């Protein structure tokens, strides 16, 4: 498990300086909106697939520290991964969110939310981008 | 004021989300408990003592409401589940039959969802038009701005007396006077006002008023629909069933009871209604004018303190209610609320169900503090202390 200070550092770094934050007009990207019923986070994801690979992802929107950082971290982790790998990462991430055993090596920086299951009001925030990703995957697979 | 009356005070929370709901004094809790432990029975079935008692208590609650808002008759008071229920009943039960294609409905961008969406649906279904009253530089509704959007097709103006984000008090009396000269109905959403300022429906001369019990020390699930008798009498009941019919022999011979029972089909929220009655009596012992003045004092105190903090941007410096909306520069409203929660300070973050207000104030989300008479300057000091150091917020918000 990552040290508590390191976890916080990762989150704050990705919150204050999120990567890949940009609105994309290119129609080849699948755009999905992801938000939560209980909080006010509102994020758009732009995902570009190339055959079985996630070639590129961007995001934009207004959201709290947890969901903004979780989005930035997720995108960093997923760029260039195959859809199969992405699905495996989704599984591992959700195991972690529930406080279960998970593969730390695969999740890399995303392990900074290892403790989030203790904060009920933040679980929704940490899963927002991942729910968006699943929507985009569905949409891509339905198009095929 | 009166903190000792509220059992929740023992919880140690600093509760500043009174716009969402309020805490309940012991007298209200006792009243509800009494119904469930000493005289449980249905209303309107008075064949035995406790049922008669329920009947009397339930109808007495109606009289209390009637006196409280100074309605002309008790028939003008209908119990609903809350403001949302009342507004929907007004729109679907009355205006659906009184509005046609191209008629105009005027609301404002600062209205709560429950005073927007029912009108949107009605307009869509019959081809009417929803227009927005332009707001002035303080985001207020003024009569002169309203006049700019009123046309001969305007049928109804529906506004909150006090809004739930900006907290401005609308000049409803003047609006009613002008509107009635032009045959326009006025609907008032009293959710944020009835608990905080004296309400006199005859003086205002509004056609309908909707409000909730739980925002004024009463229980959840109970609210009031007030309407002028002749208008209320025109409302098509949304629900048909027990308690509201006089007789029915066959499909062609169904006779309904007079107001207000006709609009209260089924077993009503008895505990809720008598709990609301107790809440109103409680507020009256304190005095509505005193409550208003004290909340204003607290608000001015908080504004003064917040203005001294450079990283705080107040959205509604001017306001007539106990509502203060602000943002901490560079920190998302929800993160501020989560941080304050760590110190047991309860505030609300979000768009506060006023989703189209962002067009107007340019800010989508904010932190909202809403004060009630049981809050104190010491509690506000604690809030201000926690907000003073931006680094502390950034360090502890996760």
Coordinates of C-alpha atoms in Angstrom, one line a residue:
Chain A
X1 CA 0.0 0.0 0.0
X2 CA 1.3 3.5 -0.8
X3 CA 2.3 5.8 2.0
X4 CA -0.5 8.2 3.0
X5 CA 1.5 11.3 2.2
X6 CA 2.4 10.0 -1.2
X7 CA -1.2 9.1 -2.0
X8 CA -2.2 12.7 -1.1
X9 CA 0.6 14.1 -3.2
X10 CA -0.4 12.1 -6.3
X11 CA -4.0 13.3 -5.9
X12 CA -3.1 16.9 -5.4
X13 CA -0.7 16.9 -8.3
X14 CA -3.2 15.5 -10.7
X15 CA -5.9 17.9 -9.3
X16 CA -3.9 21.1 -9.6
X17 CA -2.2 20.1 -12.8
X18 CA -4.4 17.6 -14.6
X19 CA -3.1 16.0 -17.7
X20 CA -5.0 15.8 -21.0
X21 CA -7.5 18.3 -20.1
X22 CA -8.9 19.7 -23.3
X23 CA -12.1 19.8 -25.3
X24 CA -11.8 17.9 -28.5
X25 CA -13.9 18.7 -31.6
X26 CA -12.6 15.8 -33.7
X27 CA -15.6 13.6 -34.5
X28 CA -13.5 10.5 -34.5
X29 CA -13.3 10.7 -30.7
X30 CA -16.3 9.2 -28.8
X31 CA -17.6 11.8 -26.4
X32 CA -19.3 10.7 -23.3
X33 CA -20.6 12.7 -20.3
X34 CA -20.2 11.3 -16.9
X35 CA -21.6 12.7 -13.6
X36 CA -23.0 11.6 -10.4
X37 CA -26.5 11.9 -8.9
X38 CA -25.4 12.9 -5.5
X39 CA -22.6 15.4 -6.3
X40 CA -22.0 18.1 -8.8
X41 CA -19.1 16.7 -10.8
X42 CA -19.6 16.9 -14.5
X43 CA -17.0 15.5 -16.8
X44 CA -16.8 15.0 -20.6
X45 CA -14.5 12.2 -21.8
X46 CA -13.2 12.1 -25.4
X47 CA -11.9 8.6 -26.4
X48 CA -10.3 7.7 -29.6
X49 CA -10.2 4.0 -30.4
X50 CA -8.1 2.3 -33.0
X51 CA -9.2 -1.3 -33.6
X52 CA -8.6 -2.9 -30.3
X53 CA -6.6 -0.2 -28.7
X54 CA -7.4 3.0 -26.8
X55 CA -5.3 5.4 -28.8
X56 CA -6.1 8.6 -27.1
X57 CA -8.2 10.2 -24.4
X58 CA -8.9 13.7 -23.2
X59 CA -11.3 15.2 -20.7
X60 CA -12.9 18.5 -19.7
X61 CA -15.4 19.6 -17.2
X62 CA -16.0 20.9 -13.7
X63 CA -15.3 18.5 -10.8
X64 CA -13.9 18.1 -7.3
X65 CA -10.4 17.1 -6.4
X66 CA -11.0 13.4 -6.3
X67 CA -12.8 13.1 -9.6
X68 CA -10.6 15.5 -11.4
X69 CA -7.5 13.7 -10.3
X70 CA -9.1 10.3 -10.8
X71 CA -9.8 11.3 -14.4
X72 CA -6.3 12.5 -15.1
X73 CA -4.8 9.4 -13.5
X74 CA -7.1 7.1 -15.4
X75 CA -6.3 8.7 -18.7
X76 CA -2.5 8.5 -18.1
X77 CA -2.9 4.8 -17.3
X78 CA -5.2 3.9 -20.2
X79 CA -3.6 5.6 -23.2
X80 CA -2.2 3.0 -25.5
X81 CA -3.7 0.1 -23.7
X82 CA -5.8 -2.6 -25.5
X83 CA -9.5 -2.8 -24.7
X84 CA -8.8 -6.2 -23.0
X85 CA -6.2 -4.5 -20.8
X86 CA -8.5 -1.7 -20.0
X87 CA -11.3 -4.0 -18.9
X88 CA -8.8 -5.8 -16.6
X89 CA -7.9 -2.4 -15.2
X90 CA -11.5 -1.5 -14.6
X91 CA -11.9 -4.8 -12.6
X92 CA -8.8 -4.1 -10.5
X93 CA -9.8 -0.5 -9.9
X94 CA -13.3 -1.5 -8.7
X95 CA -11.8 -4.1 -6.4
X96 CA -9.6 -1.4 -4.8
X97 CA -12.6 1.0 -4.5
X98 CA -14.5 -1.7 -2.6
X99 CA -11.5 -2.2 -0.3
X100 CA -10.7 -5.7 -1.7
X101 CA -7.4 -7.2 -2.7
X102 CA -6.2 -5.7 -6.0
X103 CA -3.2 -5.7 -8.3
X104 CA -1.2 -2.7 -7.3
X105 CA 1.4 -3.1 -10.0
X106 CA -1.2 -2.9 -12.7
X107 CA -3.0 0.1 -11.2
X108 CA 0.2 2.2 -10.7
X109 CA -0.7 5.7 -9.5
X110 CA -4.4 4.9 -9.4
X111 CA -3.5 3.1 -6.1
X112 CA -3.7 6.5 -4.5
X113 CA -7.4 5.8 -3.8
X114 CA -6.7 2.7 -1.8
X115 CA -8.3 4.3 1.2
X116 CA -11.3 5.8 -0.5
X117 CA -13.7 3.1 0.6
X118 CA -13.5 4.5 4.1
X119 CA -15.0 7.8 2.8
X120 CA -18.4 6.9 1.6
X121 CA -19.2 10.4 0.2
X122 CA -16.1 10.2 -2.1
X123 CA -16.5 6.8 -3.6
X124 CA -18.8 8.2 -6.3
X125 CA -16.2 10.8 -7.2
X126 CA -13.4 8.3 -7.6
X127 CA -15.4 6.1 -10.0
X128 CA -16.8 8.9 -12.2
X129 CA -14.2 8.7 -15.0
X130 CA -14.2 4.9 -15.0
X131 CA -18.0 4.9 -15.4
X132 CA -17.5 7.3 -18.3
X133 CA -14.9 5.0 -19.8
X134 CA -17.3 2.0 -19.6
X135 CA -19.9 4.0 -21.4
X136 CA -17.4 4.9 -24.2
X137 CA -16.4 1.2 -24.5
X138 CA -20.0 0.2 -24.8
X139 CA -20.6 2.8 -27.4
X140 CA -17.5 1.7 -29.4
X141 CA -18.4 -2.0 -29.2
X142 CA -22.0 -1.3 -30.3
X143 CA -20.7 0.7 -33.3
X144 CA -18.6 -2.2 -34.5
Chain B
X1 CA -31.7 31.8 20.0
X2 CA -33.6 28.8 21.6
X3 CA -30.9 26.3 21.1
X4 CA -31.9 24.3 24.1
X5 CA -35.2 23.4 22.3
X6 CA -33.3 21.3 19.7
X7 CA -32.1 17.8 20.5
X8 CA -29.8 17.8 17.5
X9 CA -27.7 20.5 19.2
X10 CA -26.2 17.6 21.3
X11 CA -24.8 16.1 18.1
X12 CA -22.0 18.7 18.0
X13 CA -22.7 19.7 14.4
X14 CA -22.7 23.3 13.2
X15 CA -25.7 23.1 10.9
X16 CA -25.7 25.8 8.2
X17 CA -27.8 24.0 5.6
X18 CA -31.2 25.3 6.7
X19 CA -32.2 26.1 3.2
X20 CA -32.2 22.3 2.6
X21 CA -34.1 21.4 5.8
X22 CA -34.1 22.5 9.4
X23 CA -33.7 20.8 12.7
X24 CA -36.7 20.0 14.8
X25 CA -37.5 21.2 18.2
X26 CA -38.5 18.8 21.0
X27 CA -42.1 20.1 21.0
X28 CA -42.5 19.0 17.4
X29 CA -41.0 15.6 18.0
X30 CA -43.2 15.1 21.1
X31 CA -46.3 16.0 19.1
X32 CA -45.5 13.4 16.4
X33 CA -44.6 10.9 19.1
X34 CA -47.9 11.5 20.9
X35 CA -49.8 10.7 17.8
X36 CA -48.0 7.4 17.4
X37 CA -48.0 6.5 21.1
X38 CA -51.2 8.0 22.5
X39 CA -53.9 8.5 19.9
X40 CA -53.1 6.6 16.7
X41 CA -56.2 6.3 14.6
X42 CA -57.3 7.5 11.2
X43 CA -58.8 11.0 10.6
X44 CA -62.3 11.7 9.4
X45 CA -63.7 8.5 10.9
X46 CA -64.8 9.9 14.3
X47 CA -66.8 7.0 15.7
X48 CA -64.6 6.6 18.8
X49 CA -62.7 8.9 21.1
X50 CA -59.2 8.7 19.7
X51 CA -60.4 9.0 16.2
X52 CA -62.3 12.1 17.1
X53 CA -59.1 13.4 18.7
X54 CA -57.1 12.7 15.5
X55 CA -59.8 14.5 13.5
X56 CA -59.6 17.5 15.8
X57 CA -55.9 17.6 15.9
X58 CA -55.6 17.3 12.1
X59 CA -58.2 20.0 11.4
X60 CA -56.7 22.2 14.1
X61 CA -53.4 22.0 12.3
X62 CA -55.2 23.4 9.2
X63 CA -56.5 26.3 11.3
X64 CA -53.1 27.0 12.6
X65 CA -51.7 27.2 9.1
X66 CA -54.7 29.4 8.0
X67 CA -54.0 31.9 10.8
X68 CA -50.2 31.8 10.2
X69 CA -50.4 32.9 6.6
X70 CA -53.7 34.8 7.2
X71 CA -55.8 33.0 4.6
X72 CA -59.4 34.1 4.4
X73 CA -60.9 30.7 5.1
X74 CA -59.7 27.3 6.2
X75 CA -60.9 25.8 3.0
X76 CA -58.0 27.5 1.2
X77 CA -55.5 25.3 3.0
X78 CA -54.7 22.0 1.4
X79 CA -52.1 19.6 2.9
X80 CA -49.6 18.2 0.4
X81 CA -46.3 16.4 0.7
X82 CA -44.3 19.6 0.2
X83 CA -43.6 22.6 -2.0
X84 CA -42.8 20.4 -5.0
X85 CA -46.1 18.5 -4.6
X86 CA -48.0 21.8 -4.2
X87 CA -46.4 23.5 -7.3
X88 CA -47.1 20.4 -9.4
X89 CA -50.7 20.4 -8.3
X90 CA -51.1 24.0 -9.1
X91 CA -49.6 23.6 -12.6
X92 CA -51.2 20.3 -13.5
X93 CA -54.5 20.8 -11.7
X94 CA -55.2 24.4 -12.4
X95 CA -53.1 25.8 -15.2
X96 CA -53.3 22.8 -17.5
X97 CA -57.0 23.8 -18.0
X98 CA -56.4 27.5 -18.1
X99 CA -53.4 27.9 -20.4
X100 CA -53.4 27.3 -24.2
X101 CA -51.0 27.5 -27.1
X102 CA -49.0 30.7 -27.3
X103 CA -50.0 31.8 -23.8
X104 CA -47.0 33.0 -21.8
X105 CA -45.7 31.8 -18.4
X106 CA -43.1 34.0 -16.7
X107 CA -40.5 32.6 -14.3
X108 CA -36.9 33.6 -13.5
X109 CA -33.6 31.9 -14.1
X110 CA -33.0 31.8 -10.3
X111 CA -36.0 29.6 -9.7
X112 CA -35.7 26.2 -8.1
X113 CA -36.2 23.1 -10.3
X114 CA -39.7 22.6 -8.8
X115 CA -40.8 26.0 -10.1
X116 CA -39.2 25.4 -13.5
X117 CA -39.8 21.8 -14.7
X118 CA -43.6 21.6 -14.1
X119 CA -43.9 24.8 -16.3
X120 CA -41.6 23.4 -18.9
X121 CA -43.7 20.2 -19.2
X122 CA -46.9 22.2 -19.3
X123 CA -45.6 24.6 -22.0
X124 CA -44.3 21.7 -24.1
X125 CA -47.6 19.8 -23.9
X126 CA -49.8 22.7 -24.9
X127 CA -47.5 24.9 -27.0
X128 CA -47.3 27.7 -24.4
X129 CA -44.2 29.7 -23.9
X130 CA -42.0 30.0 -20.8
X131 CA -40.3 33.4 -20.6
X132 CA -37.6 34.5 -18.1
X133 CA -37.8 37.8 -16.3
X134 CA -34.4 39.5 -16.8
X135 CA -32.5 40.0 -13.5
X136 CA -30.9 43.2 -12.4
X137 CA -27.2 43.6 -11.6
X138 CA -27.7 42.0 -8.2
X139 CA -29.6 39.1 -9.9
X140 CA -32.9 40.5 -8.4
X141 CA -36.3 40.4 -10.0
X142 CA -37.8 43.8 -10.2
X143 CA -41.3 44.9 -11.2
X144 CA -39.9 47.1 -14.0
X145 CA -37.9 44.2 -15.4
X146 CA -41.0 42.0 -15.2
X147 CA -43.0 44.6 -17.2
X148 CA -40.5 44.3 -20.0
X149 CA -41.5 40.6 -20.6
X150 CA -45.2 40.9 -19.8
X151 CA -47.4 40.9 -22.9
X152 CA -51.1 40.5 -23.5
X153 CA -50.5 36.8 -23.8
X154 CA -49.0 36.5 -20.3
X155 CA -51.2 34.2 -18.2
X156 CA -49.1 33.6 -15.1
X157 CA -46.1 34.8 -13.2
X158 CA -44.5 32.1 -10.9
X159 CA -41.8 33.2 -8.6
X160 CA -40.1 32.2 -5.3
X161 CA -40.8 34.8 -2.6
X162 CA -37.1 34.3 -1.6
X163 CA -34.7 32.4 -3.9
X164 CA -32.6 29.5 -2.7
X165 CA -29.2 30.6 -4.0
X166 CA -29.3 34.4 -4.2
X167 CA -31.7 34.8 -1.3
X168 CA -33.4 37.9 -2.6
X169 CA -36.9 38.8 -1.5
X170 CA -39.1 39.5 -4.4
X171 CA -41.6 42.4 -4.4
X172 CA -44.5 40.0 -4.6
X173 CA -47.1 42.5 -3.4
X174 CA -46.3 45.0 -6.1
X175 CA -46.1 42.2 -8.7
X176 CA -49.5 40.9 -7.7
X177 CA -51.1 44.3 -7.9
X178 CA -49.7 44.9 -11.4
X179 CA -50.4 41.4 -12.6
X180 CA -54.0 41.4 -11.4
X181 CA -54.6 44.7 -13.2
X182 CA -53.6 42.8 -16.3
X183 CA -55.5 39.6 -15.6
X184 CA -52.4 37.6 -14.8
X185 CA -52.2 35.0 -12.1
X186 CA -49.4 35.0 -9.6
X187 CA -48.0 31.8 -8.1
X188 CA -45.6 32.1 -5.1
X189 CA -43.0 29.5 -4.1
X190 CA -42.7 30.0 -0.4
X191 CA -40.2 27.2 0.3
X192 CA -37.4 29.6 1.4
X193 CA -39.6 32.4 2.8
X194 CA -42.4 31.2 5.0
X195 CA -40.0 29.9 7.6
X196 CA -38.1 33.1 7.8
X197 CA -40.5 36.1 7.2
X198 CA -44.0 36.9 8.1
X199 CA -46.4 35.8 5.3
X200 CA -49.8 37.3 4.8
X201 CA -51.5 36.0 1.7
X202 CA -54.3 38.5 1.8
X203 CA -51.9 41.4 2.0
X204 CA -49.7 40.0 -0.8
X205 CA -52.9 39.1 -2.7
X206 CA -51.1 36.1 -4.4
X207 CA -53.3 33.6 -6.1
X208 CA -51.4 30.5 -5.0
X209 CA -48.7 29.8 -2.4
X210 CA -46.7 26.6 -1.9
X211 CA -44.5 25.8 1.0
X212 CA -42.9 22.9 3.0
X213 CA -43.1 21.9 6.6
X214 CA -39.6 20.5 7.0
X215 CA -37.9 23.8 6.2
X216 CA -39.7 25.5 9.1
X217 CA -39.0 23.1 12.0
X218 CA -41.7 20.7 11.0
X219 CA -41.5 17.1 9.8
X220 CA -40.6 16.0 6.3
X221 CA -43.4 14.9 3.9
X222 CA -45.8 17.6 4.7
X223 CA -46.5 20.8 2.9
X224 CA -49.2 23.3 2.1
X225 CA -51.0 24.5 -1.0
X226 CA -52.8 27.7 -0.4
X227 CA -55.0 29.0 -3.1
X228 CA -57.7 31.7 -3.3
X229 CA -61.0 29.8 -2.8
X230 CA -62.5 30.3 -6.2
X231 CA -59.3 29.2 -7.9
X232 CA -58.6 26.2 -5.7
X233 CA -62.2 25.1 -6.2
X234 CA -61.3 24.9 -9.9
X235 CA -58.5 22.5 -9.4
X236 CA -59.0 19.0 -10.8
X237 CA -58.0 16.6 -8.1
X238 CA -54.8 14.7 -9.1
X239 CA -55.9 11.7 -6.9
X240 CA -59.3 10.2 -6.5
X241 CA -60.2 7.8 -3.8
X242 CA -61.2 7.6 -0.2
X243 CA -62.1 10.6 2.0
X244 CA -62.6 13.0 -0.9
X245 CA -65.8 11.7 -2.4
X246 CA -69.3 12.3 -1.2
X247 CA -71.0 9.4 -2.9
X248 CA -70.8 7.3 -6.1
X249 CA -73.4 4.9 -7.3
X250 CA -72.2 4.4 -10.9
X251 CA -69.8 6.0 -13.4
X252 CA -72.2 8.9 -14.0
X253 CA -73.0 9.6 -10.5
X254 CA -69.8 10.5 -8.7
X255 CA -70.0 13.4 -6.2
X256 CA -66.9 14.9 -4.6
X257 CA -66.6 16.6 -1.3
X258 CA -66.0 20.4 -1.0
X259 CA -62.6 22.0 -0.4
X260 CA -60.2 21.2 1.1
X261 CA -60.9 17.5 1.5
X262 CA -61.5 17.1 -2.2
X263 CA -57.8 17.6 -2.8
X264 CA -56.7 15.3 0.0
X265 CA -57.6 11.8 -1.3
X266 CA -56.6 8.8 0.8
X267 CA -55.3 8.8 4.4
X268 CA -53.4 12.0 4.8
X269 CA -50.0 12.5 6.5
X270 CA -51.6 12.9 9.9
X271 CA -48.4 12.9 11.9
X272 CA -46.9 15.4 9.5
X273 CA -49.8 17.8 9.6
X274 CA -50.1 17.9 13.4
X275 CA -46.3 18.1 13.6
X276 CA -46.4 21.1 11.2
X277 CA -49.1 22.7 13.4
X278 CA -46.8 22.3 16.4
X279 CA -43.9 23.7 14.5
X280 CA -45.9 26.8 13.5
X281 CA -47.1 27.4 17.1
X282 CA -43.4 27.1 18.2
X283 CA -42.3 29.7 15.6
X284 CA -45.1 32.0 16.7
X285 CA -44.0 31.8 20.3
X286 CA -40.6 33.1 19.2
X287 CA -42.1 35.6 16.7
X288 CA -41.5 35.8 13.0
X289 CA -40.4 39.4 13.1
X290 CA -37.8 38.5 15.7
X291 CA -36.6 35.6 13.6
X292 CA -36.2 37.7 10.5
X293 CA -34.3 40.4 12.3
X294 CA -32.0 38.0 14.1
X295 CA -31.2 36.2 10.8
X296 CA -30.4 39.5 9.1
X297 CA -28.1 40.4 11.9
X298 CA -26.3 37.1 11.6
X299 CA -26.0 37.4 7.9
X300 CA -24.5 40.9 8.0
X301 CA -22.0 39.6 10.6
X302 CA -21.0 36.7 8.3
X303 CA -20.7 38.9 5.2
X304 CA -18.5 41.4 7.1
X305 CA -16.2 38.5 8.2
X306 CA -16.1 36.8 4.8
X307 CA -15.3 40.1 3.1
X308 CA -12.0 40.3 5.0
X309 CA -10.8 37.0 3.4
X310 CA -9.2 37.7 0.1
X311 CA -9.6 34.2 -1.4
X312 CA -13.4 34.2 -0.8
X313 CA -15.7 35.5 -3.5
X314 CA -19.2 36.2 -2.3
X315 CA -21.9 35.7 -4.9
X316 CA -24.7 37.6 -3.1
X317 CA -23.3 40.3 -0.9
X318 CA -26.7 42.0 -0.9
X319 CA -29.5 39.7 0.1
X320 CA -32.7 39.9 2.2
X321 CA -32.4 36.4 3.7
X322 CA -30.1 34.2 5.7
X323 CA -28.5 32.8 2.5
X324 CA -24.8 33.4 1.7
X325 CA -23.4 31.8 -1.4
X326 CA -19.6 32.0 -2.1
X327 CA -16.6 30.3 -3.6
X328 CA -13.1 29.8 -2.4
X329 CA -10.8 30.9 -5.2
X330 CA -9.4 27.9 -7.1
X331 CA -11.1 25.3 -5.0
X332 CA -14.2 23.4 -6.1
X333 CA -17.2 24.0 -4.0
X334 CA -17.7 20.4 -3.1
X335 CA -14.1 20.1 -1.8
X336 CA -14.8 23.1 0.5
X337 CA -17.9 21.3 1.8
X338 CA -16.0 18.1 2.3
X339 CA -13.3 19.9 4.2
X340 CA -15.8 21.7 6.5
X341 CA -17.5 18.4 7.2
X342 CA -14.3 17.2 8.8
X343 CA -15.0 19.9 11.4
X344 CA -18.6 19.0 11.7
X345 CA -19.7 22.1 9.8
X346 CA -22.6 21.3 7.4
X347 CA -22.9 23.4 4.3
X348 CA -24.2 22.7 0.9
X349 CA -22.2 22.7 -2.3
X350 CA -23.6 22.6 -5.8
X351 CA -26.0 24.3 -8.1
X352 CA -28.7 24.1 -5.5
X353 CA -31.3 22.8 -8.0
X354 CA -31.1 26.2 -9.8
X355 CA -29.4 24.8 -12.8
X356 CA -30.2 27.7 -15.2
X357 CA -29.0 30.3 -12.8
X358 CA -25.4 29.8 -14.1
X359 CA -26.4 31.6 -17.3
X360 CA -27.0 34.6 -15.1
X361 CA -24.3 34.7 -12.5
X362 CA -21.6 33.0 -14.5
X363 CA -20.9 30.6 -11.7
X364 CA -22.2 27.0 -11.9
X365 CA -21.5 25.8 -8.4
X366 CA -21.0 27.4 -5.1
X367 CA -20.9 26.8 -1.3
X368 CA -24.1 27.8 0.3
X369 CA -24.5 28.8 3.9
X370 CA -28.2 29.1 5.0
X371 CA -28.8 30.4 8.5
X372 CA -31.7 29.9 10.9
X373 CA -32.5 31.4 14.2
X374 CA -30.8 28.8 16.2
X375 CA -27.4 29.6 14.7
X376 CA -25.0 31.8 16.5
X377 CA -22.2 34.3 15.8
X378 CA -19.9 31.7 17.5
X379 CA -20.8 29.2 14.9
X380 CA -20.1 31.6 12.1
X381 CA -16.8 32.5 13.8
X382 CA -15.8 28.9 13.6
X383 CA -16.8 28.7 9.9
X384 CA -14.8 31.8 9.1
X385 CA -11.8 30.5 11.1
X386 CA -11.8 27.4 9.0
X387 CA -12.0 29.3 5.7
X388 CA -9.3 31.8 6.5
X389 CA -6.3 29.7 5.6
X390 CA -6.5 28.5 2.0
X391 CA -3.5 26.2 2.4
X392 CA -5.3 24.5 5.3
X393 CA -8.3 23.8 3.1
X394 CA -6.0 22.5 0.3
X395 CA -4.1 20.3 2.8
X396 CA -7.1 18.8 4.5
X397 CA -9.8 18.6 1.8
X398 CA -9.0 15.1 0.7

